[in-house]
Short mmCIF file of C-alpha atoms in Angstrom, two decimals:
data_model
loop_
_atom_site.label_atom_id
_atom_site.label_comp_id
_atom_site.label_asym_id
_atom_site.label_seq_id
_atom_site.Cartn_x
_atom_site.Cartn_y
_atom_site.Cartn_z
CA UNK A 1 3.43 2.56 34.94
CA UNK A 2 4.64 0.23 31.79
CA UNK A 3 6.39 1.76 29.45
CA UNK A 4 5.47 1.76 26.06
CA UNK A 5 6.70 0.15 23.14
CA UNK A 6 8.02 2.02 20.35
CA UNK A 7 8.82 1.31 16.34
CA UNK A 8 10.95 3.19 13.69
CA UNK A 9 9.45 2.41 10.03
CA UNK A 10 12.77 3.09 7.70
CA UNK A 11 12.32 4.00 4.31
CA UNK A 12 15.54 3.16 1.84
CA UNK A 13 14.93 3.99 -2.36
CA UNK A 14 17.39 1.54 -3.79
CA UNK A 15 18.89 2.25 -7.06
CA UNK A 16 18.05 0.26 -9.74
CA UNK A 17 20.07 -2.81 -9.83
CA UNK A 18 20.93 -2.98 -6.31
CA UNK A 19 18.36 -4.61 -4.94
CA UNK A 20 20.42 -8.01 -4.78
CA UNK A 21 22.94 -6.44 -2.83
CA UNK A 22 20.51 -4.61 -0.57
CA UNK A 23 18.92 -7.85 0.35
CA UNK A 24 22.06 -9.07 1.17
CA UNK A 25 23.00 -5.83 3.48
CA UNK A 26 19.73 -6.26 5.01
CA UNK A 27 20.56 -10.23 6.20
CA UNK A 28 23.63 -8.63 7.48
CA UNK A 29 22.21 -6.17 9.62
CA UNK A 30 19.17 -8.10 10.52
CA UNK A 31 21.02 -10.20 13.31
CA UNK A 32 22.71 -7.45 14.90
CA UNK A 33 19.57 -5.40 15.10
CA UNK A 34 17.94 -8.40 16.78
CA UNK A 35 20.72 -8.66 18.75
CA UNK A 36 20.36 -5.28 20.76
CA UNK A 37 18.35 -5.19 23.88
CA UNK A 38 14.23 -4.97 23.72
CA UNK A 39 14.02 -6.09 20.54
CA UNK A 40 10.86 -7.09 19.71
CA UNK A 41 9.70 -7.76 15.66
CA UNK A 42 11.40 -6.77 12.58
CA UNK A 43 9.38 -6.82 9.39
CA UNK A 44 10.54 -5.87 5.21
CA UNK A 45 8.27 -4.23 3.14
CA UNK A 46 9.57 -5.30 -0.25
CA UNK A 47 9.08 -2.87 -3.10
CA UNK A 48 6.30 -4.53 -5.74
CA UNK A 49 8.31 -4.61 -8.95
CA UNK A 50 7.84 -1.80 -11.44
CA UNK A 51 5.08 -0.43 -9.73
CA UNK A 52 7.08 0.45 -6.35
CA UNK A 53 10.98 1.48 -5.51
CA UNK A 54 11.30 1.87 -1.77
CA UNK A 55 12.25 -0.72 0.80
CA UNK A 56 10.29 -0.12 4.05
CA UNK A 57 11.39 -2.34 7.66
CA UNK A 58 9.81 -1.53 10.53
CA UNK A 59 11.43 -2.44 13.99
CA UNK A 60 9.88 -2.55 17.20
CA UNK A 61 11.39 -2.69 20.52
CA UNK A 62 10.51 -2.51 23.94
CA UNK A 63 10.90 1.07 24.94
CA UNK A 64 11.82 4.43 23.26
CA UNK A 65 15.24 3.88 24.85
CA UNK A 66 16.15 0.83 23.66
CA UNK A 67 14.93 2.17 20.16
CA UNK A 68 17.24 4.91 20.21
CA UNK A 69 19.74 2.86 21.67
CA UNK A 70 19.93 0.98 17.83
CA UNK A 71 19.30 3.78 15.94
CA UNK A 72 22.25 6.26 17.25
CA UNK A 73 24.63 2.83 17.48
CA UNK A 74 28.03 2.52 16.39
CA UNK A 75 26.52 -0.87 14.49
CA UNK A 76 23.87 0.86 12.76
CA UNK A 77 25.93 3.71 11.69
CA UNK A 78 28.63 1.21 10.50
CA UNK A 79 26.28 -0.68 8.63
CA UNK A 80 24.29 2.52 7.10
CA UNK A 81 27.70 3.86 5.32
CA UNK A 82 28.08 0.42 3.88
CA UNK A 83 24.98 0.48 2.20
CA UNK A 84 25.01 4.18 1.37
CA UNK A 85 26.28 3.38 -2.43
CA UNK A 86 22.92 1.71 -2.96
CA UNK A 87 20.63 4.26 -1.62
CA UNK A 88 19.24 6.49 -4.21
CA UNK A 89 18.07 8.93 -1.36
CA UNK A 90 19.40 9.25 2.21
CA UNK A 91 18.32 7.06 4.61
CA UNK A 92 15.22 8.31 5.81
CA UNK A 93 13.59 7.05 9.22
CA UNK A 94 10.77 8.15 12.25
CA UNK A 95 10.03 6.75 15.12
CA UNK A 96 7.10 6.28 16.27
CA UNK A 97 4.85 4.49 18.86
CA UNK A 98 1.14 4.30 17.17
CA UNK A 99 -0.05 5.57 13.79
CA UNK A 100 2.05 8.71 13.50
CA UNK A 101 3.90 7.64 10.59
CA UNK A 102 0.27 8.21 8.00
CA UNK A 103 0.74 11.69 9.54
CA UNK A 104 4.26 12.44 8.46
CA UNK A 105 5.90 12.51 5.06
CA UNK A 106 8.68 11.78 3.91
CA UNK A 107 9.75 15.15 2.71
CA UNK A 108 8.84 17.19 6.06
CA UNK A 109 10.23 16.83 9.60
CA UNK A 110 7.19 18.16 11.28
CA UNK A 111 5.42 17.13 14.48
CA UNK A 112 2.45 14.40 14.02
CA UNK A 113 -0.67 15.92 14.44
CA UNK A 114 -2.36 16.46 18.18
CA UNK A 115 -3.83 12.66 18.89
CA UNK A 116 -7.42 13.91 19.11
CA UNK A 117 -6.94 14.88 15.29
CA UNK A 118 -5.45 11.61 13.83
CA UNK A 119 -8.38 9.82 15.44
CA UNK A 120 -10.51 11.99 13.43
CA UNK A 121 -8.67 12.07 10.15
CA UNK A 122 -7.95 8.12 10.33
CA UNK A 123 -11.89 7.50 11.03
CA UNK A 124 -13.08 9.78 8.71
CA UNK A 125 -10.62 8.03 6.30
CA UNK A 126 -11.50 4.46 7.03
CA UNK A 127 -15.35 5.03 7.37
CA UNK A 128 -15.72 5.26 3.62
CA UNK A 129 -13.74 2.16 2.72
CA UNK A 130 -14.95 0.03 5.54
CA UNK A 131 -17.95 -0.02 3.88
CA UNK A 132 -17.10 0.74 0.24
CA UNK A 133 -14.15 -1.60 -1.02
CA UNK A 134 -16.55 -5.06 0.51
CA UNK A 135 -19.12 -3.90 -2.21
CA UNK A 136 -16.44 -3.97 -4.38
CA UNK A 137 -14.10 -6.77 -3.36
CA UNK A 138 -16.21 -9.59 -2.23
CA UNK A 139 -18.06 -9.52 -5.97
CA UNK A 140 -15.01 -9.58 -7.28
CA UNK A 141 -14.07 -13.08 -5.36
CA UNK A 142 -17.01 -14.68 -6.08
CA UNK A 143 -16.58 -13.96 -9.81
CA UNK A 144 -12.94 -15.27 -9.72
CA UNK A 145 -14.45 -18.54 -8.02
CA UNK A 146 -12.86 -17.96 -4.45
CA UNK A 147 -14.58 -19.75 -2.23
CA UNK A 148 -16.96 -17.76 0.72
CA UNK A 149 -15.14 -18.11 3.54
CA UNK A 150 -15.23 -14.91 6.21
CA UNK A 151 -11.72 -15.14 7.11
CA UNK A 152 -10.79 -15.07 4.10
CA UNK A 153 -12.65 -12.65 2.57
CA UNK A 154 -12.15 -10.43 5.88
CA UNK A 155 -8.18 -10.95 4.95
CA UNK A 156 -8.14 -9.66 1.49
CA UNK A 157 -11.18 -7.01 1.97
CA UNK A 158 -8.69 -5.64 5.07
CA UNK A 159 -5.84 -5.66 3.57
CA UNK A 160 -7.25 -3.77 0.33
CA UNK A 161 -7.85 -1.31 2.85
CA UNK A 162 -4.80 -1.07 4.82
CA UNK A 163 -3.24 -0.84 1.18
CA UNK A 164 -4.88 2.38 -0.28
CA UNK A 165 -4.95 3.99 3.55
CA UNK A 166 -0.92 3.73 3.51
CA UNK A 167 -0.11 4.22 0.05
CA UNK A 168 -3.02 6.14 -1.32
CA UNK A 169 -5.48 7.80 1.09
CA UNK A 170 -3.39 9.31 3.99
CA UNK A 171 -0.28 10.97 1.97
CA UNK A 172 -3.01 12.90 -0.30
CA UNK A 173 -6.17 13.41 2.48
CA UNK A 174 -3.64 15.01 4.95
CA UNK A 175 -2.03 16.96 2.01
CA UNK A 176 -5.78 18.47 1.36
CA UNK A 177 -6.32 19.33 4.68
CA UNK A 178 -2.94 19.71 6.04
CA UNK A 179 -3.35 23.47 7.34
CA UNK A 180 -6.37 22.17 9.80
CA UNK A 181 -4.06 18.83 10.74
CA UNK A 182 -1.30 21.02 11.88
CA UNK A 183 -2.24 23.97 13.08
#
């Protein structure tokens, strides 16, 4: 049986005027991260300025083991108290290996939800907008004179979508029905 792969999405809130320095820490790190064995992708998710504050990278490697291997280093650790001055909250992390991290926020340490229930909550999530925001969106290029091209269109209308699931949808739909997610 293959083992699978598994990610950590790391969330860092950088104090104001640190970013510089942050992005400097993270092309510090970023090398000795990819260094370890299994790795596999690391991707930033820079904060959109004044409208978001928190730095998100997501790592992937091979197996759980070699995940944990870089998390509970002597290297990460080192490098985590380095940057600690420019965190404006601790640095927060899960690990993962699918969705789990729409299920879990930031301010609980709770299980994700049983599987069977994330399929539900993610569908009955996704439904609406995969048909909703193309109504919306693909007026919206024509009036702004983008030309009709499916892939693009199917780019933006997607991630509009991924967009508000992540940062919108999930964190309040599984607050509303969070007593039926985790019980």
């Amino acid at each position: 049986m293959e083992k699978q792969g598994a990610s950590v999405v790391i969330s860092h809130h950088i104090l104001d005027g640190k970013h510089q320095q942050y992005e400097a820490w993270l092309n510090e790190i970023a090398p000795i991260c990819k260094s370890y064995p299994g790795h596999i992708d690391w991707q930033i998710i820079r904060p959109i300025p004044n409208l978001t504050f928190i730095y998100t990278v997501i790592i992937r490697f091979n197996t759980i083991e070699n995940l944990k291997n870089w998390m509970e280093s002597q290297d990460r650790k080192q490098f985590i108290e380095k940057a600690r001055p420019l965190f404006a909250k601790d640095d927060h992390y899960y690990i993962n290996s699918g969705l789990d991290f729409l299920f879990v926020s930031e301010t609980e340490k709770s299980n994700p939800p049983v599987r069977w229930k994330q399929y539900l909550v993610t569908w009955s999530a996704i439904f609406p907008l995969a048909f909703g925001i193309p109504l919306i969106i693909l007026p919206i290029l024509r009036m702004a004179s983008f030309p009709k091209y499916p892939l693009i269109d199917t780019l933006v209308v997607t991630g509009v979508i991924v967009w508000l699931m992540v940062y919108l949808v999930m964190p309040n739909y599984t607050k509303l029905i969070k007593k039926w997610l985790y019980n």
